[in-house]
Coordinates of C-alpha atoms in Angstrom, one line a residue:
M296 CA 0.1 -0.4 0.1
A297 CA 1.7 3.5 -0.8
I298 CA 2.4 6.0 2.0
P299 CA 0.9 9.2 1.2
E300 CA 4.3 12.1 0.7
A301 CA 3.2 13.9 3.8
A302 CA 3.1 10.7 6.5
R303 CA 6.5 9.2 4.9
H304 CA 8.8 11.0 7.9
E305 CA 6.8 8.7 10.2
F306 CA 7.9 5.9 8.3
K307 CA 11.3 5.9 7.9
R308 CA 10.8 7.7 4.5
R309 CA 9.2 4.6 2.9
T310 CA 6.9 4.8 0.1
A311 CA 4.8 1.7 0.7
I312 CA 3.7 -0.7 3.1
V313 CA 4.1 -4.2 2.3
E314 CA 2.9 -7.1 4.3
S315 CA 2.2 -10.5 4.3
L316 CA -1.4 -12.0 5.0
E317 CA -0.3 -15.0 5.9
T318 CA -3.1 -17.0 4.4
G319 CA -4.0 -19.0 1.3
D320 CA -7.5 -18.5 2.1
I321 CA -8.3 -16.0 -0.5
R322 CA -11.3 -14.6 1.9
V323 CA -9.5 -14.4 5.1
A324 CA -6.8 -12.3 3.0
M325 CA -9.4 -10.3 1.7
E326 CA -10.6 -9.6 5.1
R327 CA -7.2 -9.0 6.5
R328 CA -6.4 -7.0 3.9
D329 CA -9.0 -4.5 4.2
A330 CA -8.9 -4.3 7.7
R331 CA -5.2 -3.4 7.4
E332 CA -5.8 -0.7 5.0
R333 CA -8.7 0.6 7.1
T334 CA -6.0 1.2 9.7
A335 CA -3.4 2.3 7.7
L336 CA -5.5 5.1 6.1
D337 CA -6.7 6.3 9.9
L338 CA -3.2 6.5 10.7
F339 CA -2.5 8.7 7.5
K340 CA -5.2 11.0 8.4
A341 CA -4.1 11.4 11.7
I342 CA -0.8 11.7 10.6
K343 CA -1.7 14.9 8.1
A344 CA -3.9 16.4 10.9
G345 CA -0.4 16.8 12.7
E346 CA -1.7 14.6 15.7
A347 CA 0.7 12.7 18.0
V348 CA 1.4 9.4 16.5
T349 CA 3.1 6.9 18.4
P350 CA 6.1 4.4 17.4
E351 CA 3.4 1.7 18.7
Q352 CA 0.9 2.9 16.5
I353 CA 2.2 2.9 13.4
D354 CA 4.3 -1.0 13.2
A355 CA 7.0 -1.6 15.5
T356 CA 4.7 -4.1 17.6
S357 CA 1.9 -4.7 14.8
R358 CA 5.4 -5.7 12.4
G359 CA 7.2 -7.5 15.1
A360 CA 3.8 -9.9 15.7
I361 CA 3.5 -10.4 11.5
V362 CA 7.0 -11.6 11.1
R363 CA 6.9 -13.9 14.0
E364 CA 4.1 -15.5 12.3
A365 CA 5.8 -16.0 9.1
I366 CA 8.3 -17.3 10.3
K367 CA 6.3 -19.8 12.5
T368 CA 4.7 -20.7 9.4
L369 CA 7.8 -21.1 7.1
Q370 CA 9.5 -23.3 10.0
D371 CA 5.7 -25.6 10.3
A372 CA 6.6 -26.1 6.5
G373 CA 9.6 -27.2 6.3
D374 CA 10.8 -24.6 3.6
T375 CA 14.1 -23.7 5.1
D376 CA 15.1 -21.3 1.6
A377 CA 12.3 -19.5 2.5
L378 CA 12.7 -19.1 6.2
H379 CA 16.7 -18.1 5.8
D380 CA 15.0 -15.0 3.4
A381 CA 12.2 -14.2 5.8
V382 CA 14.9 -14.2 9.0
S383 CA 17.6 -12.0 7.1
A384 CA 14.3 -9.6 6.3
A385 CA 13.3 -9.3 9.7
E386 CA 17.0 -8.9 10.6
D387 CA 16.9 -6.0 8.4
E388 CA 13.8 -4.2 9.3
R389 CA 14.7 -4.4 13.0
D390 CA 17.8 -2.5 11.8
H391 CA 15.2 0.7 11.2
Y392 CA 14.4 0.9 14.6
R393 CA 15.9 2.3 18.1
G394 CA 15.4 2.3 21.9
K395 CA 11.8 1.3 22.5
E396 CA 10.7 0.8 18.8
R397 CA 13.7 -1.5 18.8
K398 CA 12.8 -3.4 22.0
L399 CA 9.0 -3.7 21.1
F400 CA 9.6 -4.7 17.4
D401 CA 11.9 -7.7 19.2
A402 CA 9.6 -8.7 22.0
A403 CA 6.3 -8.9 19.4
V404 CA 9.0 -11.2 17.4
S405 CA 9.7 -13.3 20.3
G406 CA 6.6 -13.9 21.4
K407 CA 6.7 -12.0 25.1
V408 CA 3.6 -8.8 24.2
P409 CA 1.2 -8.8 26.9
V410 CA -2.3 -10.7 26.2
D411 CA -3.9 -7.3 26.2
Q412 CA -1.4 -5.6 24.0
H413 CA -4.3 -4.6 21.2
L414 CA -6.9 -4.4 23.8
E415 CA -7.6 -0.9 23.0
A416 CA -6.8 -1.0 19.3
Y417 CA -9.7 -3.9 19.2
L418 CA -12.4 -1.9 21.5
K419 CA -12.2 1.3 19.7
E420 CA -12.7 0.0 16.2
A421 CA -15.3 -2.5 17.6
K422 CA -17.5 0.6 17.9
L423 CA -19.6 -1.5 21.2
A424 CA -21.8 0.8 23.1
D425 CA -20.0 2.4 26.2
K426 CA -21.2 0.4 28.8
T427 CA -20.5 -3.1 26.8
T428 CA -17.0 -1.4 26.2
A429 CA -16.3 -0.9 29.6
E430 CA -17.7 -4.3 30.7
W431 CA -15.4 -6.1 28.0
R432 CA -12.3 -4.2 28.6
G433 CA -12.8 -5.4 32.5
L434 CA -13.6 -8.9 31.3
V435 CA -10.2 -8.7 29.0
K436 CA -7.9 -7.2 31.4
R437 CA -9.3 -9.6 34.2
F438 CA -7.8 -12.6 31.7
A439 CA -4.4 -10.5 31.1
R440 CA -3.9 -10.4 34.8
W441 CA -4.5 -14.1 35.2
C442 CA -2.0 -14.4 32.3
A443 CA 0.5 -12.2 33.9
E444 CA 0.2 -14.3 36.9
K445 CA 1.2 -17.5 35.0
A446 CA 3.8 -15.9 33.2
L447 CA 2.0 -16.3 29.7
R448 CA 2.1 -14.0 26.8
L449 CA -0.3 -13.5 24.0
A450 CA 1.8 -16.1 21.7
D451 CA 1.4 -18.5 24.4
I452 CA -2.4 -18.9 24.6
D453 CA -3.4 -22.0 22.8
R454 CA -6.8 -24.2 23.1
K455 CA -5.0 -25.5 26.3
N456 CA -4.3 -22.6 28.3
A457 CA -7.5 -20.5 27.0
G458 CA -9.1 -24.5 28.7
R459 CA -7.3 -23.5 31.8
Y460 CA -8.4 -20.3 32.4
V461 CA -12.0 -21.0 31.6
S462 CA -12.0 -23.9 34.2
E463 CA -9.9 -22.1 36.9
E464 CA -12.3 -18.9 36.6
I465 CA -15.3 -19.1 34.2
A466 CA -16.6 -22.6 34.4
E467 CA -18.2 -21.9 37.9
M468 CA -20.0 -18.5 37.3
H469 CA -23.9 -18.2 37.0
P470 CA -24.2 -19.1 33.1
K471 CA -25.1 -15.7 31.6
T472 CA -22.2 -14.5 33.3
A473 CA -20.0 -16.8 31.8
K474 CA -21.3 -16.6 28.4
K475 CA -20.9 -12.9 28.6
H476 CA -16.9 -13.1 30.0
L477 CA -16.3 -16.4 27.2
S478 CA -17.7 -13.8 24.8
A479 CA -15.5 -10.6 25.4
V480 CA -12.4 -12.6 25.3
R481 CA -13.2 -14.4 22.1
G482 CA -14.4 -11.3 20.2
Y483 CA -10.8 -9.6 21.3
W484 CA -9.3 -13.0 19.4
D485 CA -11.0 -12.5 16.3
Y486 CA -9.7 -9.2 16.3
L487 CA -6.4 -10.3 16.5
A488 CA -6.9 -13.2 14.1
R489 CA -8.0 -10.8 11.2
R490 CA -5.1 -8.6 12.2
G491 CA -2.9 -11.6 11.5
L492 CA -1.4 -10.9 15.0
V493 CA -2.3 -14.7 16.4
D494 CA -2.6 -17.6 14.5
T495 CA -5.9 -19.4 14.0
E496 CA -6.4 -20.9 11.0
Q497 CA -4.8 -24.5 11.9
S498 CA -6.5 -24.8 15.2
G499 CA -9.6 -22.1 15.1
N500 CA -10.0 -20.0 17.9
P501 CA -9.0 -21.3 21.0
W502 CA -11.8 -19.9 22.7
D503 CA -14.5 -21.8 20.9
R504 CA -16.9 -24.5 22.6
Q505 CA -14.9 -24.5 25.7
L506 CA -18.6 -24.0 27.8
Q507 CA -20.3 -27.4 28.7
P508 CA -23.5 -26.9 27.1
Q509 CA -26.4 -26.0 29.8
R510 CA -28.8 -28.9 29.7
R511 CA -32.4 -28.5 31.7
K512 CA -33.8 -31.3 33.6
K513 CA -36.7 -32.3 31.5
G514 CA -40.0 -31.7 33.3
S515 CA -38.8 -29.5 35.7
A516 CA -41.0 -26.5 36.3
E517 CA -38.2 -25.3 38.5
A518 CA -35.6 -25.1 35.4
T519 CA -37.5 -23.7 33.4
Q520 CA -38.8 -20.4 35.7
G521 CA -37.5 -17.4 34.2
E522 CA -37.8 -13.8 35.3
R523 CA -41.4 -13.0 35.1
P524 CA -43.9 -10.4 35.3
F525 CA -45.5 -8.4 38.8
T526 CA -48.2 -10.1 40.5
P527 CA -51.1 -7.4 40.9
K528 CA -50.1 -7.6 44.8
E529 CA -46.6 -7.0 44.0
L530 CA -47.2 -4.4 41.4
N531 CA -49.1 -2.3 43.9
A532 CA -46.3 -2.5 46.5
V533 CA -43.6 -1.0 44.7
L534 CA -45.8 1.8 42.5
Y535 CA -47.5 2.8 46.2
G536 CA -44.9 1.8 48.3
E537 CA -46.9 -0.7 50.5
Q538 CA -45.1 -2.0 53.5
L539 CA -41.8 0.1 52.9
D540 CA -39.1 -0.6 55.3
S541 CA -36.5 2.0 54.9
G542 CA -34.1 -0.7 56.3
D543 CA -30.5 0.4 55.3
R544 CA -31.4 2.5 52.5
E545 CA -31.3 6.1 52.0
A546 CA -33.8 6.6 54.4
G547 CA -36.4 7.1 51.1
Q548 CA -34.4 10.1 49.3
F549 CA -34.9 8.6 46.1
D550 CA -39.0 7.1 46.5
H551 CA -40.7 9.3 44.8
Q552 CA -38.4 9.6 41.8
L553 CA -38.4 5.7 42.1
Q554 CA -42.1 5.5 42.0
D555 CA -42.7 8.1 38.9
A556 CA -40.3 5.6 36.6
A557 CA -42.0 2.6 38.3
L558 CA -44.8 4.1 36.9
I559 CA -43.7 5.0 33.4
G560 CA -42.8 1.7 32.9
A561 CA -45.7 0.0 33.9
L562 CA -48.2 2.5 31.6
S563 CA -45.5 2.4 28.3
G564 CA -43.9 -0.8 28.5
M565 CA -40.6 1.1 27.8
R566 CA -36.7 0.4 28.8
L567 CA -35.4 1.4 32.4
E568 CA -32.7 3.1 30.4
E569 CA -35.2 4.4 27.9
I570 CA -37.3 6.2 31.0
V571 CA -34.6 7.4 33.1
T572 CA -32.8 9.3 29.9
L573 CA -35.8 11.2 28.6
R574 CA -35.8 14.8 27.8
V575 CA -38.5 17.4 28.0
G576 CA -39.0 18.0 24.4
Q577 CA -39.7 14.2 24.1
C578 CA -42.6 14.3 25.9
A579 CA -45.1 16.2 23.8
G580 CA -48.1 16.2 22.3
G581 CA -49.3 12.8 24.3
W582 CA -46.3 10.6 23.0
F583 CA -42.5 9.6 24.5
D584 CA -40.7 9.7 21.3
I585 CA -37.4 7.3 21.9
R586 CA -34.5 8.5 19.6
D587 CA -31.8 6.5 20.9
A588 CA -32.4 2.9 21.8
K589 CA -30.9 -0.2 22.4
T590 CA -32.1 -1.8 19.1
Q591 CA -33.6 -0.3 15.9
A592 CA -37.1 -1.7 16.7
G593 CA -36.5 0.4 19.5
V594 CA -36.2 3.8 17.8
R595 CA -40.6 4.7 18.4
R596 CA -43.1 6.8 19.6
V597 CA -45.4 5.4 22.1
P598 CA -48.5 6.9 23.3
I599 CA -48.4 8.6 26.7
H600 CA -51.2 6.5 29.0
S601 CA -54.1 8.3 30.3
G602 CA -52.6 7.6 34.1
L603 CA -49.3 9.3 33.2
T604 CA -50.7 12.7 32.2
K605 CA -50.5 14.2 35.8
L606 CA -46.7 12.9 36.2
V607 CA -45.5 14.2 32.9
G608 CA -47.1 17.4 33.0
S609 CA -45.3 18.0 36.4
R610 CA -42.2 16.8 36.2
T611 CA -41.8 19.1 32.1
K612 CA -43.4 22.3 33.7
D613 CA -41.2 25.1 33.6
K614 CA -38.7 23.1 31.8
K615 CA -36.5 23.5 28.5
P616 CA -37.1 21.0 25.6
G617 CA -33.8 20.1 26.1
D618 CA -34.0 19.5 29.7
W619 CA -34.1 15.9 31.5
L620 CA -37.8 14.6 32.8
F621 CA -35.8 12.8 35.9
H622 CA -33.5 16.1 36.3
E623 CA -32.6 14.2 39.5
L624 CA -30.1 12.4 37.1
A625 CA -29.1 14.5 34.6
N626 CA -25.3 14.5 36.4
E627 CA -24.9 11.0 37.2
R628 CA -22.5 9.2 34.3
D629 CA -25.0 6.3 33.7
A630 CA -28.3 7.1 35.0
A631 CA -29.9 3.5 34.0
A632 CA -27.0 1.9 35.8
V633 CA -27.5 3.9 39.1
T634 CA -31.4 3.4 39.3
T635 CA -31.6 0.2 38.3
K636 CA -29.4 -0.3 41.7
R637 CA -31.8 1.9 43.9
F638 CA -34.9 0.4 42.5
T639 CA -33.3 -3.0 43.8
R640 CA -33.1 -1.5 47.0
Y641 CA -36.1 -0.2 46.8
R642 CA -38.2 -3.2 45.4
V643 CA -36.6 -5.4 48.5
A644 CA -37.7 -3.0 51.4
C645 CA -41.2 -2.9 49.9
G646 CA -40.9 -6.9 50.2
V647 CA -41.2 -7.5 46.7
D648 CA -38.0 -10.4 45.9
D649 CA -38.2 -14.0 43.9
K650 CA -34.9 -15.3 45.0
R651 CA -34.3 -18.9 43.6
D652 CA -31.2 -21.2 44.1
G653 CA -29.2 -21.1 41.1
R654 CA -30.2 -17.8 40.2
R655 CA -28.1 -14.8 39.9
R656 CA -30.6 -12.0 40.4
S657 CA -34.5 -12.5 41.4
L658 CA -37.1 -13.3 39.0
V659 CA -38.8 -9.7 39.1
N660 CA -37.1 -6.6 38.5
F661 CA -37.8 -3.4 36.7
H662 CA -38.2 -5.1 33.5
S663 CA -41.2 -6.9 35.4
F664 CA -42.9 -3.8 34.3
R665 CA -42.0 -4.1 31.1
R666 CA -43.2 -8.1 31.3
W667 CA -46.7 -6.8 32.7
F668 CA -47.6 -4.5 30.5
V669 CA -47.2 -6.7 27.6
S670 CA -48.8 -9.5 29.7
Q671 CA -52.2 -7.1 30.4
A672 CA -51.6 -5.9 26.2
E673 CA -51.9 -9.7 25.0
Q674 CA -55.2 -10.4 27.8
A675 CA -56.8 -7.6 26.3
G676 CA -56.7 -8.7 22.6
I677 CA -54.2 -6.2 21.0
P678 CA -52.5 -8.0 18.7
E679 CA -48.5 -9.6 18.3
T680 CA -47.1 -6.7 15.7
T681 CA -48.8 -3.8 17.4
V682 CA -47.7 -4.5 20.5
A683 CA -44.1 -5.3 19.6
A684 CA -44.3 -2.0 17.8
V685 CA -45.3 0.0 21.0
V686 CA -42.4 -1.7 23.2
G687 CA -40.1 -1.7 20.7
H688 CA -39.7 -5.4 20.1
V689 CA -38.8 -7.0 16.9
E690 CA -40.2 -10.5 17.0
G691 CA -43.6 -9.4 16.4
R692 CA -42.6 -8.5 12.8
K693 CA -39.9 -11.0 12.1
S694 CA -42.0 -12.6 9.2
I695 CA -42.1 -11.0 5.4
T696 CA -45.5 -10.0 5.4
F697 CA -44.8 -7.7 8.5
G698 CA -41.6 -7.2 8.2
V699 CA -41.0 -6.0 4.8
Y700 CA -44.6 -5.0 3.2
S701 CA -46.5 -3.7 6.2
G702 CA -45.8 0.0 7.5
G703 CA -46.5 -1.1 10.9
P704 CA -49.8 -0.3 13.1
S705 CA -51.3 2.7 12.9
D706 CA -51.2 5.4 15.5
E707 CA -54.8 4.4 16.5
Q708 CA -53.6 0.9 17.0
K709 CA -50.8 2.2 19.1
V710 CA -53.0 4.2 21.9
A711 CA -55.6 1.6 22.0
C712 CA -52.9 -1.1 22.9
V713 CA -51.8 1.4 25.7
K714 CA -55.6 2.1 27.0
A715 CA -56.4 -1.5 27.2
V716 CA -53.4 -1.7 29.9
K717 CA -54.9 -0.6 33.1
L718 CA -53.5 -0.8 36.6
P719 CA -55.0 -2.8 39.4
P720 CA -57.1 -0.7 41.8
P721 CA -54.8 1.2 44.3
G722 CA -54.8 -0.3 48.0
S723 CA -56.1 -3.8 46.5
A724 CA -54.7 -6.5 48.6
I725 CA -52.0 -5.2 50.7
S726 CA -53.9 -1.6 51.1
T727 CA -57.1 -3.3 52.1
A728 CA -55.8 -5.3 54.5
R729 CA -53.9 -2.4 56.2
Q730 CA -56.9 -0.3 56.3
G731 CA -58.8 -3.1 58.3
I732 CA -56.3 -3.6 60.7
E733 CA -56.5 0.7 61.3
A734 CA -60.4 0.2 61.3
L735 CA -60.0 -2.6 63.9
A736 CA -57.2 -0.3 66.3
P737 CA -59.8 1.3 68.3
Q738 CA -61.6 -1.9 69.6
L739 CA -58.2 -3.6 70.1
E740 CA -56.8 -0.7 72.2
F741 CA -60.2 -1.2 74.1
Q742 CA -59.7 -5.0 74.4
A743 CA -56.1 -4.5 75.2
A744 CA -56.8 -2.1 77.7
T745 CA -59.7 -4.4 79.5
V746 CA -57.5 -7.2 79.8
A747 CA -54.6 -4.6 81.5
R748 CA -57.5 -3.4 83.8
P749 CA -57.1 -5.2 86.8
K750 CA -60.3 -6.8 88.7
P751 CA -62.0 -5.3 91.4
E752 CA -61.2 -6.8 94.9
Q753 CA -64.0 -9.3 96.6

């Protein structure tokens, strides 16, 4: 690939980059070519813009890793003549480097680079959500620390060592946690393979099929029980703070905020992160306008339920369109994560929990409002495609007919869907019992006084 004149000073005045793609597979070769071309173009652009470019960015470590793989491939093939030429070329290339660059090149050729050497480059290219980026960085870093303790470098990670890590660190995790952890390191390894920084052509990705498939016991209701909607009694408890015990929480300072978010969740089916990041301008004209969602199907307009009119009016009063509906969360780095933790403590304080053995978290959580909304709409006879459009699910529109040809449910159908969802009467169940006790209080006090009164002397 040709190096632009304006960038050649960073490449020892070389006019072109010539690299072996180290594969005979045309598909793999094209993927590697395209990936390296994108990286090089980004680098040229940064140099032209006058940005600081480190030697590591240019090629010391990457070139060393490529040379190592080329030499290894020729050794495995037994091609002594080509191997001799490759070693000579590597020595010539080494002479181009000085100081820190030479050390980086030597470390890469010898396979002594740490496991997370290319992690930031991978995360930058992966373009994951901020939360996922932070999670995956932490998971790969955790693996890198384990490798450092075992004196393992990037070149040492084969299927056997990957298996050791899975057995020692991942296998005992909850299945969902283990799957997330494995996805992070496997995704990183796929990137390394595309860049030619590790060789997976012969043995494949060392992280593939490392977890034992989870098999449920046939006919076990406990094994098939998943996270569920709230019951009417539970819904009243969390919406109105019934039987609320402050416990060791923040003395109830977030209760009103959490109850507002809960009510919106129950009467809209919206996700927590959609609710707590709403701006005032997205709550106008009788609709919630969701512009940034978890999936493309999540970008949608949701009718504002009549039961939310007062709440929305109160929270939008005297605010600008760009202000947060939940202004209390405007300065939080991750409003959804903060609210999730607060709601969990609040929910438990309300006496609503459903922990099961072997389950990582309770079967009821904030998402149970969304499940409750969907259940209510379904029981009211609302078509699945309409419910899916309101809550932002793609599942209800997967067929060719609905997914390609249909323009989707009308606004009137969406409004009808939301109207069909009705809350259980406030105070039913728990409140009724409490009111009954309060009504009996005078009688109980009278009876207690009678029992306590001493008998007259005979």
